[in-house]
Every structure is written in structure tokens, then in C-alpha cells.
Short mmCIF file of C-alpha atoms and ligand atoms in Angstrom, two decimals:
data_model
loop_
_atom_site.label_atom_id
_atom_site.label_comp_id
_atom_site.label_asym_id
_atom_site.label_seq_id
_atom_site.Cartn_x
_atom_site.Cartn_y
_atom_site.Cartn_z
CA UNK A 1 -15.19 -13.07 -38.86
CA UNK A 2 -13.88 -9.58 -39.70
CA UNK A 3 -15.53 -9.81 -43.10
CA UNK A 4 -18.91 -10.34 -41.41
CA UNK A 5 -18.28 -7.47 -38.98
CA UNK A 6 -17.21 -5.29 -41.91
CA UNK A 7 -20.41 -6.02 -43.83
CA UNK A 8 -22.55 -5.59 -40.72
CA UNK A 9 -20.93 -2.21 -39.92
CA UNK A 10 -21.30 -1.10 -43.55
CA UNK A 11 -24.99 -2.03 -43.56
CA UNK A 12 -25.53 -0.32 -40.22
CA UNK A 13 -23.72 2.93 -41.14
CA UNK A 14 -25.31 3.14 -44.60
CA UNK A 15 -28.73 2.06 -43.27
CA UNK A 16 -28.90 4.63 -40.49
CA UNK A 17 -27.64 7.49 -42.68
CA UNK A 18 -29.94 6.47 -45.53
CA UNK A 19 -32.94 6.25 -43.18
CA UNK A 20 -32.23 9.76 -41.84
CA UNK A 21 -31.79 11.07 -45.38
CA UNK A 22 -35.02 9.45 -46.61
CA UNK A 23 -37.03 10.80 -43.66
CA UNK A 24 -35.60 14.27 -44.31
CA UNK A 25 -36.40 14.01 -48.02
CA UNK A 26 -39.97 12.95 -47.23
CA UNK A 27 -40.37 15.89 -44.83
CA UNK A 28 -39.00 18.24 -47.48
CA UNK A 29 -41.31 16.80 -50.14
CA UNK A 30 -44.32 17.08 -47.84
CA UNK A 31 -43.58 20.73 -47.00
CA UNK A 32 -42.73 21.62 -50.59
CA UNK A 33 -45.84 19.91 -52.06
CA UNK A 34 -48.08 21.48 -49.47
CA UNK A 35 -46.54 24.85 -50.37
CA UNK A 36 -47.16 24.25 -54.08
CA UNK A 37 -50.83 23.37 -53.47
CA UNK A 38 -51.28 26.35 -51.14
CA UNK A 39 -49.67 28.75 -53.62
CA UNK A 40 -51.79 27.40 -56.45
CA UNK A 41 -54.93 27.71 -54.36
CA UNK A 42 -54.09 31.29 -53.31
CA UNK A 43 -53.36 32.24 -56.90
CA UNK A 44 -56.66 30.60 -57.97
CA UNK A 45 -58.56 32.58 -55.32
CA UNK A 46 -56.90 35.82 -56.44
CA UNK A 47 -57.85 35.13 -60.05
CA UNK A 48 -61.44 34.38 -59.03
CA UNK A 49 -61.57 37.68 -57.12
CA UNK A 50 -60.35 39.49 -60.22
CA UNK A 51 -62.84 37.66 -62.44
CA UNK A 52 -65.70 38.41 -60.01
CA UNK A 53 -64.83 42.10 -59.84
CA UNK A 54 -64.62 42.19 -63.60
CA UNK A 55 -67.96 40.40 -63.92
CA UNK A 56 -69.61 42.89 -61.56
CA UNK A 57 -68.61 45.72 -63.83
CA UNK A 58 -69.93 44.16 -67.05
CA UNK A 59 -73.53 44.19 -68.13
CA UNK A 60 -72.79 41.90 -71.09
CA UNK A 61 -70.29 38.99 -71.01
CA UNK A 62 -68.55 38.58 -74.29
CA UNK A 63 -67.10 35.34 -75.61
CA UNK A 64 -63.77 37.07 -76.27
CA UNK A 65 -63.53 38.05 -72.65
CA UNK A 66 -64.24 34.50 -71.52
CA UNK A 67 -61.74 33.08 -73.97
CA UNK A 68 -59.09 35.56 -72.82
CA UNK A 69 -59.70 34.74 -69.16
CA UNK A 70 -59.66 31.05 -69.89
CA UNK A 71 -56.35 30.99 -71.70
CA UNK A 72 -54.66 33.34 -69.22
CA UNK A 73 -55.18 31.03 -66.24
CA UNK A 74 -55.74 27.57 -67.69
CA UNK A 75 -59.39 27.72 -66.56
CA UNK A 76 -62.59 26.27 -67.94
CA UNK A 77 -65.82 28.20 -67.63
CA UNK A 78 -69.43 27.18 -67.54
CA UNK A 79 -71.87 30.08 -67.51
CA UNK A 80 -75.63 30.02 -66.90
CA UNK A 81 -77.55 33.17 -67.64
CA UNK A 82 -80.91 33.04 -65.83
CA UNK A 83 -80.53 29.27 -65.57
CA UNK A 84 -79.84 28.85 -69.30
CA UNK A 85 -76.39 27.54 -70.25
CA UNK A 86 -74.34 30.14 -72.06
CA UNK A 87 -73.12 29.29 -75.50
CA UNK A 88 -69.50 29.43 -74.46
CA UNK A 89 -69.24 26.40 -72.23
CA UNK A 90 -65.95 24.57 -72.16
CA UNK A 91 -66.15 22.11 -69.29
CA UNK A 92 -66.29 19.37 -71.88
CA UNK A 93 -62.77 20.39 -72.90
CA UNK A 94 -61.25 18.15 -70.26
CA UNK A 95 -59.95 15.29 -72.29
CA UNK A 96 -61.03 12.37 -70.15
CA UNK A 97 -64.16 13.93 -68.66
CA UNK A 98 -66.36 14.56 -71.57
CA UNK A 99 -69.58 14.27 -69.64
CA UNK A 100 -70.01 17.98 -69.05
CA UNK A 101 -73.32 17.68 -67.34
CA UNK A 102 -72.12 15.11 -64.84
CA UNK A 103 -69.04 17.15 -64.04
CA UNK A 104 -71.08 20.27 -63.59
CA UNK A 105 -73.66 18.53 -61.49
CA UNK A 106 -71.05 17.11 -59.16
CA UNK A 107 -69.33 20.45 -58.82
CA UNK A 108 -72.56 22.21 -57.97
CA UNK A 109 -73.47 19.44 -55.52
CA UNK A 110 -70.18 19.94 -53.71
CA UNK A 111 -70.76 23.66 -53.76
CA UNK A 112 -74.31 23.44 -52.42
CA UNK A 113 -73.37 20.92 -49.77
CA UNK A 114 -70.72 23.20 -48.38
CA UNK A 115 -71.59 26.76 -49.23
CA UNK A 116 -75.30 27.35 -49.63
CA UNK A 117 -75.80 28.26 -46.03
CA UNK A 118 -72.80 30.49 -46.15
CA UNK A 119 -74.16 32.07 -49.30
CA UNK A 120 -77.35 33.28 -47.62
CA UNK A 121 -75.34 34.66 -44.78
CA UNK A 122 -72.58 36.35 -46.70
CA UNK A 123 -74.46 37.57 -49.78
CA UNK A 124 -74.03 41.31 -49.94
CA UNK A 125 -75.26 44.44 -51.70
CA UNK A 126 -72.93 45.62 -54.44
CA UNK A 127 -71.63 49.09 -55.05
CA UNK A 128 -71.88 48.94 -58.83
CA UNK A 129 -75.63 48.63 -58.76
CA UNK A 130 -75.61 46.17 -61.64
CA UNK A 131 -76.22 43.23 -59.31
CA UNK A 132 -77.85 43.14 -55.92
CA UNK A 133 -75.88 40.29 -54.48
CA UNK A 134 -72.67 38.60 -55.41
CA UNK A 135 -71.16 35.50 -53.97
CA UNK A 136 -68.27 33.36 -54.95
CA UNK A 137 -66.79 30.30 -53.32
CA UNK A 138 -63.62 28.35 -54.06
CA UNK A 139 -63.05 24.78 -53.06
CA UNK A 140 -60.96 21.72 -53.98
CA UNK A 141 -62.99 19.40 -56.18
CA UNK A 142 -62.33 15.75 -56.93
CA UNK A 143 -65.29 14.53 -59.05
CA UNK A 144 -65.00 10.75 -58.66
CA UNK A 145 -62.39 10.54 -55.95
CA UNK A 146 -60.14 9.76 -58.93
CA UNK A 147 -56.82 11.13 -60.10
CA UNK A 148 -58.29 14.21 -61.80
CA UNK A 149 -58.50 16.96 -59.24
CA UNK A 150 -59.57 20.58 -59.61
CA UNK A 151 -59.82 23.80 -57.80
CA UNK A 152 -63.38 24.91 -58.45
CA UNK A 153 -65.20 28.15 -57.98
CA UNK A 154 -68.88 29.00 -58.24
CA UNK A 155 -69.76 32.66 -58.73
CA UNK A 156 -73.34 33.81 -58.31
CA UNK A 157 -74.48 37.26 -59.29
CA UNK A 158 -78.14 38.15 -58.73
CA UNK A 159 -80.24 41.08 -59.82
CA UNK A 160 -83.91 41.66 -59.24
CA UNK A 161 -84.89 40.22 -62.56
CA UNK A 162 -81.89 38.15 -63.58
CA UNK A 163 -79.16 35.89 -62.29
CA UNK A 164 -75.77 34.79 -63.54
CA UNK A 165 -74.08 31.64 -62.31
CA UNK A 166 -70.59 30.75 -63.34
CA UNK A 167 -68.62 27.58 -62.59
CA UNK A 168 -64.85 27.83 -63.08
CA UNK A 169 -62.62 24.80 -62.94
CA UNK A 170 -58.87 24.77 -62.76
CA UNK A 171 -57.30 21.37 -63.38
CA UNK A 172 -54.51 20.31 -61.03
CA UNK A 173 -53.15 17.81 -63.56
CA UNK A 174 -50.23 20.08 -64.45
CA UNK A 175 -49.35 20.70 -60.79
CA UNK A 176 -49.61 17.00 -60.04
CA UNK A 177 -47.32 16.20 -62.95
CA UNK A 178 -44.84 18.75 -61.59
CA UNK A 179 -45.04 17.09 -58.17
CA UNK A 180 -44.64 13.63 -59.69
CA UNK A 181 -41.48 14.77 -61.50
CA UNK A 182 -40.15 16.26 -58.30
CA UNK A 183 -40.76 12.95 -56.50
CA UNK A 184 -38.97 10.99 -59.23
CA UNK A 185 -36.03 13.42 -59.04
CA UNK A 186 -35.85 12.95 -55.28
CA UNK A 187 -36.10 9.18 -55.62
CA UNK A 188 -33.18 9.17 -58.06
CA UNK A 189 -31.15 11.46 -55.81
CA UNK A 190 -31.91 9.28 -52.77
CA UNK A 191 -31.06 6.04 -54.55
CA UNK A 192 -27.76 7.53 -55.80
CA UNK A 193 -26.99 8.89 -52.35
CA UNK A 194 -27.70 5.51 -50.71
CA UNK A 195 -25.36 3.81 -53.19
CA UNK A 196 -22.62 6.38 -52.61
CA UNK A 197 -23.17 6.11 -48.85
CA UNK A 198 -22.91 2.34 -48.96
CA UNK A 199 -19.64 2.56 -50.89
CA UNK A 200 -18.30 5.23 -48.56
CA UNK A 201 -19.35 3.24 -45.47
CA UNK A 202 -17.69 0.15 -46.90
CA UNK A 203 -14.33 1.92 -47.29
CA UNK A 204 -14.71 3.93 -44.10
CA UNK A 205 -15.54 0.95 -41.87
CA UNK A 206 -12.82 -1.03 -43.66
CA UNK A 207 -10.28 1.60 -42.66
CA UNK A 208 -11.66 1.70 -39.12
CA UNK A 209 -11.29 -2.05 -38.80
CA UNK A 210 -7.76 -2.06 -40.22
CA UNK A 211 -5.97 -1.39 -36.89
CA UNK A 212 -8.12 -4.03 -35.17
CA UNK A 213 -7.34 -6.58 -37.90
CA UNK A 214 -3.64 -5.66 -37.67
CA UNK A 215 -3.75 -6.01 -33.90
CA UNK A 216 -5.40 -9.40 -34.22
CA UNK A 217 -2.78 -10.47 -36.76
CA UNK A 218 0.00 -9.39 -34.44
CA UNK A 219 -1.61 -11.21 -31.51
CA UNK A 220 -1.88 -14.42 -33.52
CA UNK A 221 1.74 -14.06 -34.65
CA UNK A 222 2.76 -13.36 -31.03
CA UNK A 223 0.99 -16.48 -29.77
CA UNK A 224 2.48 -18.61 -32.55
CA UNK A 225 6.01 -17.28 -31.86
CA UNK A 226 5.57 -17.63 -28.09
CA UNK A 227 4.39 -21.24 -28.43
CA UNK A 228 7.35 -21.96 -30.68
CA UNK A 229 9.83 -20.41 -28.21
CA UNK A 230 8.29 -22.24 -25.24
CA UNK A 231 8.32 -25.57 -27.04
CA UNK A 232 12.13 -25.69 -27.33
CA UNK A 233 13.00 -25.51 -23.59
CA UNK A 234 9.95 -27.65 -22.80
CA UNK A 235 11.07 -30.47 -25.07
CA UNK A 236 14.58 -30.26 -23.56
CA UNK A 237 13.03 -30.56 -20.08
CA UNK A 238 10.87 -33.53 -21.13
CA UNK A 239 13.84 -35.31 -22.70
CA UNK A 240 15.94 -34.65 -19.59
CA UNK A 241 13.19 -36.04 -17.35
CA UNK A 242 12.98 -39.11 -19.57
CA UNK A 243 16.72 -39.67 -19.43
CA UNK A 244 16.73 -39.09 -15.66
CA UNK A 245 14.74 -42.28 -15.07
CA UNK A 246 17.42 -44.61 -16.46
CA UNK A 247 20.51 -42.61 -15.45
CA UNK A 248 22.79 -43.21 -12.48
CA UNK A 249 22.93 -40.69 -9.62
CA UNK A 250 25.88 -38.76 -11.10
CA UNK A 251 24.27 -38.33 -14.51
CA UNK A 252 20.93 -37.53 -12.91
CA UNK A 253 22.46 -34.38 -11.37
CA UNK A 254 23.48 -33.24 -14.84
CA UNK A 255 19.94 -33.71 -16.16
CA UNK A 256 18.48 -31.90 -13.16
CA UNK A 257 20.78 -28.95 -13.85
CA UNK A 258 19.56 -28.88 -17.46
CA UNK A 259 15.92 -28.97 -16.27
CA UNK A 260 16.61 -26.07 -13.89
CA UNK A 261 18.36 -24.06 -16.59
CA UNK A 262 15.60 -24.57 -19.17
CA UNK A 263 12.93 -23.90 -16.50
CA UNK A 264 14.62 -20.58 -15.70
CA UNK A 265 14.63 -19.73 -19.44
CA UNK A 266 10.93 -20.51 -19.69
CA UNK A 267 10.22 -18.45 -16.61
CA UNK A 268 12.11 -15.45 -18.05
CA UNK A 269 10.28 -15.81 -21.37
CA UNK A 270 6.91 -16.00 -19.62
CA UNK A 271 7.79 -12.89 -17.59
CA UNK A 272 8.66 -11.00 -20.78
CA UNK A 273 5.43 -12.07 -22.42
CA UNK A 274 3.42 -10.98 -19.38
CA UNK A 275 5.15 -7.59 -19.44
CA UNK A 276 4.19 -7.08 -23.11
CA UNK A 277 0.67 -8.35 -22.55
CA UNK A 278 0.24 -5.88 -19.67
CA UNK A 279 1.55 -3.12 -21.87
CA UNK A 280 -0.97 -4.04 -24.60
CA UNK A 281 -3.78 -3.94 -22.06
CA UNK A 282 -2.53 -0.57 -20.76
CA UNK A 283 -1.91 -2.33 -17.49
CA UNK A 284 1.72 -1.37 -17.37
CA UNK A 285 2.35 0.59 -14.20
CA UNK A 286 4.78 3.49 -14.68
CA UNK A 287 5.39 5.37 -11.48
CA UNK A 288 7.31 8.54 -12.34
CA UNK A 289 9.32 10.22 -9.66
CA UNK A 290 12.37 12.45 -9.50
CA UNK A 291 15.33 10.34 -10.63
CA UNK A 292 19.00 11.26 -10.66
CA UNK A 293 19.96 9.58 -13.90
CA UNK A 294 23.73 9.85 -13.32
CA UNK A 295 23.37 7.85 -10.09
CA UNK A 296 21.11 5.33 -11.82
CA UNK A 297 23.66 4.88 -14.63
CA UNK A 298 26.47 4.46 -12.15
CA UNK A 299 24.53 1.73 -10.29
CA UNK A 300 23.80 -0.07 -13.55
CA UNK A 301 27.44 0.17 -14.55
CA UNK A 302 28.52 -1.36 -11.25
CA UNK A 303 26.09 -4.23 -11.71
CA UNK A 304 27.20 -5.05 -15.25
CA UNK A 305 30.93 -4.36 -15.05
CA UNK A 306 31.76 -7.79 -13.54
CA UNK A 307 29.59 -9.52 -16.17
CA UNK A 308 31.45 -7.76 -18.99
CA UNK A 309 34.79 -8.45 -17.38
CA UNK A 310 33.90 -12.13 -17.16
CA UNK A 311 33.49 -12.10 -20.95
CA UNK A 312 36.79 -10.22 -21.32
CA UNK A 313 35.00 -7.06 -22.44
CA UNK A 314 35.60 -3.54 -21.23
CA UNK A 315 32.59 -1.69 -19.90
CA UNK A 316 33.12 2.05 -19.38
CA UNK A 317 30.85 4.89 -18.30
CA UNK A 318 30.81 8.56 -19.34
CA UNK A 319 28.81 11.04 -17.29
CA UNK A 320 28.45 14.82 -17.77
CA UNK A 321 31.04 16.96 -15.93
CA UNK A 322 28.36 19.05 -14.28
CA UNK A 323 25.43 17.62 -12.39
CA UNK A 324 22.28 17.04 -14.50
CA UNK A 325 18.75 17.99 -13.38
CA UNK A 326 16.49 15.32 -12.00
CA UNK A 327 14.36 13.48 -14.54
CA UNK A 328 10.72 12.51 -14.00
CA UNK A 329 10.80 8.79 -14.71
CA UNK A 330 10.19 5.36 -13.25
CA UNK A 331 13.70 4.43 -12.08
CA UNK A 332 12.99 0.69 -12.02
CA UNK A 333 11.71 0.71 -15.60
CA UNK A 334 14.63 2.82 -16.88
CA UNK A 335 17.01 0.39 -15.13
CA UNK A 336 15.19 -2.42 -16.89
CA UNK A 337 15.77 -0.70 -20.28
CA UNK A 338 19.47 -0.18 -19.54
CA UNK A 339 19.76 -3.81 -18.45
CA UNK A 340 18.19 -5.00 -21.72
CA UNK A 341 20.57 -2.80 -23.76
CA UNK A 342 23.65 -3.80 -21.78
CA UNK A 343 22.68 -7.44 -21.77
CA UNK A 344 22.41 -7.32 -25.57
CA UNK A 345 25.66 -5.37 -25.92
CA UNK A 346 27.49 -7.97 -23.84
CA UNK A 347 25.84 -10.85 -25.72
CA UNK A 348 26.53 -9.52 -29.21
CA UNK A 349 30.09 -8.26 -28.61
CA UNK A 350 32.99 -10.69 -28.85
CA UNK A 351 35.64 -10.98 -26.17
CA UNK A 352 37.98 -8.00 -26.08
CA UNK A 353 35.22 -5.64 -27.27
CA UNK A 354 34.39 -2.24 -25.80
CA UNK A 355 31.03 -1.30 -24.35
CA UNK A 356 30.23 2.21 -23.23
CA UNK A 357 27.39 3.56 -21.15
CA UNK A 358 26.92 7.31 -21.27
CA UNK A 359 24.58 10.14 -20.27
CA UNK A 360 24.16 13.55 -21.87
CA UNK A 361 21.82 16.44 -21.12
CA UNK A 362 21.03 18.71 -24.09
CA UNK A 363 18.18 21.19 -24.63
CA UNK A 364 16.16 19.91 -21.66
CA UNK A 365 16.43 16.34 -22.87
CA UNK A 366 18.31 13.38 -21.46
CA UNK A 367 20.23 11.09 -23.82
CA UNK A 368 21.27 7.69 -22.50
CA UNK A 369 23.45 5.66 -24.86
CA UNK A 370 24.80 2.14 -24.88
CA UNK A 371 27.42 1.61 -27.57
CA UNK A 372 29.40 -1.49 -28.37
CA UNK A 373 31.98 -2.74 -30.82
CA UNK A 374 30.07 -5.95 -31.46
CA UNK A 375 28.58 -7.65 -34.50
CA UNK A 376 26.49 -4.62 -35.47
CA UNK A 377 22.98 -4.56 -36.96
CA UNK A 378 22.38 -4.51 -40.73
CA UNK A 379 20.31 -1.58 -41.98
CA UNK A 380 17.42 -3.83 -43.08
CA UNK A 381 17.14 -5.15 -39.50
CA UNK A 382 17.35 -1.82 -37.70
CA UNK A 383 13.57 -1.23 -37.75
CA UNK A 384 12.56 -4.84 -37.26
CA UNK A 385 14.60 -5.48 -34.10
CA UNK A 386 11.98 -3.61 -32.07
CA UNK A 387 9.31 -6.09 -33.27
CA UNK A 388 8.29 -8.90 -30.96
CA UNK A 389 10.24 -12.15 -31.34
CA UNK A 390 12.41 -10.67 -34.07
CA UNK A 391 16.03 -11.74 -34.08
CA UNK A 392 18.55 -10.79 -36.69
CA UNK A 393 20.01 -13.69 -38.66
CA UNK A 394 23.44 -13.46 -36.99
CA UNK A 395 22.02 -13.79 -33.46
CA UNK A 396 19.47 -16.60 -34.04
CA UNK A 397 21.67 -19.19 -32.38
CA UNK A 398 22.28 -17.14 -29.23
CA UNK A 399 20.66 -19.12 -26.44
CA UNK A 400 18.30 -17.41 -24.03
CA UNK A 401 17.48 -14.63 -26.48
CA UNK A 402 13.86 -14.67 -27.59
CA UNK A 403 13.68 -11.34 -29.42
CA UNK A 404 11.50 -9.66 -26.80
CA UNK A 405 14.00 -7.45 -24.96
CA UNK A 406 13.98 -4.47 -27.33
CA UNK A 407 10.19 -4.56 -27.76
CA UNK A 408 9.84 -4.34 -23.96
CA UNK A 409 12.38 -1.48 -23.88
CA UNK A 410 10.47 0.33 -26.65
CA UNK A 411 7.17 -0.02 -24.73
CA UNK A 412 8.73 1.36 -21.53
CA UNK A 413 10.22 4.35 -23.35
CA UNK A 414 6.93 4.94 -25.18
CA UNK A 415 5.16 5.18 -21.82
CA UNK A 416 7.76 7.79 -20.81
CA UNK A 417 6.99 9.79 -24.00
CA UNK A 418 10.59 9.31 -25.12
CA UNK A 419 12.27 7.57 -28.06
CA UNK A 420 14.68 4.71 -28.56
CA UNK A 421 16.80 4.53 -31.70
CA UNK A 422 19.70 2.49 -33.04
CA UNK A 423 22.58 3.56 -35.24
CA UNK A 424 25.92 2.20 -36.36
CA UNK A 425 28.93 2.75 -34.17
CA UNK A 426 31.60 4.37 -36.41
CA UNK A 427 34.20 1.98 -34.99
CA UNK A 428 31.95 -1.06 -35.71
CA UNK A 429 29.05 -2.31 -33.60
CA UNK A 430 25.89 -0.48 -32.62
CA UNK A 431 24.77 2.51 -30.58
CA UNK A 432 21.39 2.46 -28.85
CA UNK A 433 20.16 5.92 -27.80
CA UNK A 434 17.29 6.52 -25.41
CA UNK A 435 15.89 10.04 -25.30
CA UNK A 436 13.82 11.06 -22.28
CA UNK A 437 12.01 14.41 -22.18
P1 LIG B 1 17.07 -10.75 -27.92
O1 LIG B 1 16.56 -11.27 -26.64
O2 LIG B 1 17.03 -11.76 -29.01
O3 LIG B 1 18.36 -10.06 -27.80
P2 LIG B 1 16.06 -8.18 -28.45
O4 LIG B 1 14.69 -7.72 -28.73
O5 LIG B 1 16.74 -7.58 -27.29
O6 LIG B 1 15.97 -9.73 -28.37
O7 LIG B 1 16.91 -7.92 -29.73
C1 LIG B 1 16.40 -8.24 -30.97
C2 LIG B 1 17.50 -8.51 -31.95
O8 LIG B 1 18.23 -7.31 -32.17
C3 LIG B 1 18.53 -9.46 -31.44
O9 LIG B 1 18.13 -10.78 -31.70
C4 LIG B 1 19.76 -9.08 -32.21
O10 LIG B 1 19.68 -9.67 -33.50
C5 LIG B 1 19.60 -7.61 -32.40
N1 LIG B 1 20.40 -6.84 -31.41
C6 LIG B 1 19.98 -6.28 -30.30
N2 LIG B 1 20.99 -5.62 -29.67
C7 LIG B 1 22.08 -5.81 -30.42
C8 LIG B 1 23.44 -5.41 -30.32
N3 LIG B 1 23.88 -4.68 -29.31
N4 LIG B 1 24.29 -5.79 -31.30
C9 LIG B 1 23.87 -6.51 -32.33
N5 LIG B 1 22.58 -6.94 -32.50
C10 LIG B 1 21.70 -6.59 -31.56
#
């Protein structure tokens, strides 16, 4: 399932980013290509102005001049002097459009269709005196609606007795080739970027999903461990019920006691699991208030002292000589943590052992410790004991211990923004230290 989600997220992330990038590239290409055409057209118009001015000044047009103009701007000229084609006519020079006459005809048709009226209106007297009127027009020209496009200009110079008409064509093939190359470059860049984006999205979404996958794994492990733990007391209860049917009244009482005992174990396990589940769902009410920790420790000591004594252990308490400030904490939850730690200390310390409960206040922090002289915790287990359902090898057989106590304690302390750590007691056994800010 996560694989599908991973692929879906990858496709979505890469798809959206790629779509934005492609739209932006297209916008850029559109603006850039339009700019290239506009620049080319403006430059063409400027050149035509220069050519027209130059023509106005000349009484005779030389072939050298035409050739020079032609090569300087990649232009082709067609000149008609009094309606007669000039010798120097190069329109046929366009490789694939050899039909000069047809090309010329079409160009003039376009010109007449668009500019003749304008010509009569805008024709003007010239200062030079060589010609009476001069007119030139520039326009985009696409002869057959095909791929060869031009910027074209028609210049008309008229005198009383003579006229000069010049058609100038500037092929856009070079510009179009430039634009085509730019498009290919962009396509390659976009394709590479989409590939890189897809790879990046794959790793990125993979990392995003990691905590969810881990959480799911832990949940599955939790359910498996919980089912396993619940099955043991349940099978004892079922066996006891079975035996109850055929037993005499005296034995029946024994079985009923077992059922009650195992039922209580199941109930405590279910309560622990609910506590952890609430914590996972952030539904773990912590109600901080001003707590006098020394009083709280003293009450806990009084509650556990008889239990320790019953197991022939000595439970002692050490409190600071001076009174400590109040701590903002949930007193019930902190009592619960101390109960878990003391319960463990009593369970994992043999008869005759020492257990100590103490409180210290240093640098605005409270340190609550529970130390014992019990079986101790191997270094490799020190981190794992805070995991759910984890029990160190030595304590596996201890009945009524499901490996949830310390994980509940850790959750409670986490919600108080404190820490809980374990270390070795120099005299043997373990020391659990809770730090509260
Ligand atoms: P449990 O209910 O099994 O005690 P905990 O989460 O409280 O579960 O503890 C996890 C494991 O840590 C225990 O099974 C035990 O192996 C180890 N442990 C906890 N406290 C002590 C202690 N005071 N001395 C030795 N081992 C301990």
C-alpha cells in the first residue's frame, strides 16, 4: 500500500512541478520569440529607411551599391526602372523559390492589397528634388503560407518623367532556425529537469513517508505483542473455566481465584495499552498545576514502604534539607511514573535489597531518582527498555510484567518536557532519574 502511495505522491509532486515549469518555459519562449521577431522587424525597417534615404540621394543606382547593400543585411533586391526590370535582380537567389516572377508578383499583390491606398495618402514631396514622391512600406510576407517567410519592403520613387520601384526581401529562415534551436534547447532542459524532479520527488516523498511507515510498523508490532500478551491470561482463564465444570466446590474456589487473578492482569494490561494509545493520539490529558514534589515523594514512599517491607527490602527516602520550589506538573501522572519505577525496583530486587527514592533541586531543575540494588540492566538493554513490550532477558519470567510500564513513564515525562534516563548503580542494580524542568 505504501509503495502505491509513494508512487502516487512522486507522480503528483513531479507532475505539478513539471507542469508549472513547462508553462513557464512556454511563456518565456513566447515572449523571447516575439522579441526576436520584433527586433528583426525593427532592424529591417531601419535598414529600409537607410536604403530609401540613400536611394533618394542617388541619380544612378550602381550594381556595386546594390551588391554591398545586399550582403550587408542578407537582403535580396528586385529593381524596376520605369517598369523595366533592372539587370541586377536577385530574387531568384532563394534556393527553393526559383520562380522569381511568381515571388515578385505575390509580394506586389500583398503590397497593393494593403498599402496602395496608404501610398496615395502618404506620398510626399522630397527635399532632394531628384524625386517628387517617395513611398516605402514594410510588411511580413509569406508567399504560399508555407515555411519560407520574409520581411518585405516595396520602395517607390517617382519623378515627373521616371519611376523607380524596388522590392526588398529579407528571409526569416535564419531567424526561424535560431528559434528552432532555442526550442530544442528548452525541450532538452525541460526533459532533463522533469527527470531530475521525478528522481528528487521519489527520494523526497520516500523520506516523508518514512515516519508514517515506521509508525505503521510499530503499530503492527504493538498489536501483535498485545495480542500475544492477552492470549496467555485468556487461555489460563479458559482452562480454569473448563476445569471448574468438573471440579468439586473446594477446587472450584481455587479456579475462581485464578480466573479473578488473570482477569485483573488482563484489565491492567488493557489499561496500559489504552494509556499508550491515548498518548499516540495526543489524547493524553496532562493537567499541570503547582506541585510540592517533596510532599508527593513522601506520599509515594509511605504507599510503597509496606510493599517493600513485605518483600524484605528496605525502602528509604532522601529529600533536600531546604524546601524546594513548587513544580508545574500533573501530580497524578508524576505519581504514576514513581509508582512504575518503584514497582519495577521492588520486582527486580531480591529480598534484603535496598531501594532509595530521592529528590534533588539543581539549576532550576528537579531530579527524582529511584535506585535499587537489584539485578541491574545490561548496557545493550538500557535503550530498549523504554520500547513497548520490551523485557530484558532476565525478567521475562516475571509474572504481571508486560514491558509497558517504562514506555508509559517515558510518554508522561515527554509530555512534561522532561527526560527519563537509566544508569548503573555503583553498588549493583539500577538508577532511574527523572528530570523535570
Ligand atoms: P515491565 O512491566 O516488564 O517491568 P517495564 O517497561 O516497566 O516493563 O520495564 C521494561 C523492562 O526493563 C523490564 O522487563 C526489565 O527487564 C527492565 N527493568 C525495568 N526496571 C528495572 C529495574 N529496576 N531493574 C532491572 N530491570 C529493570
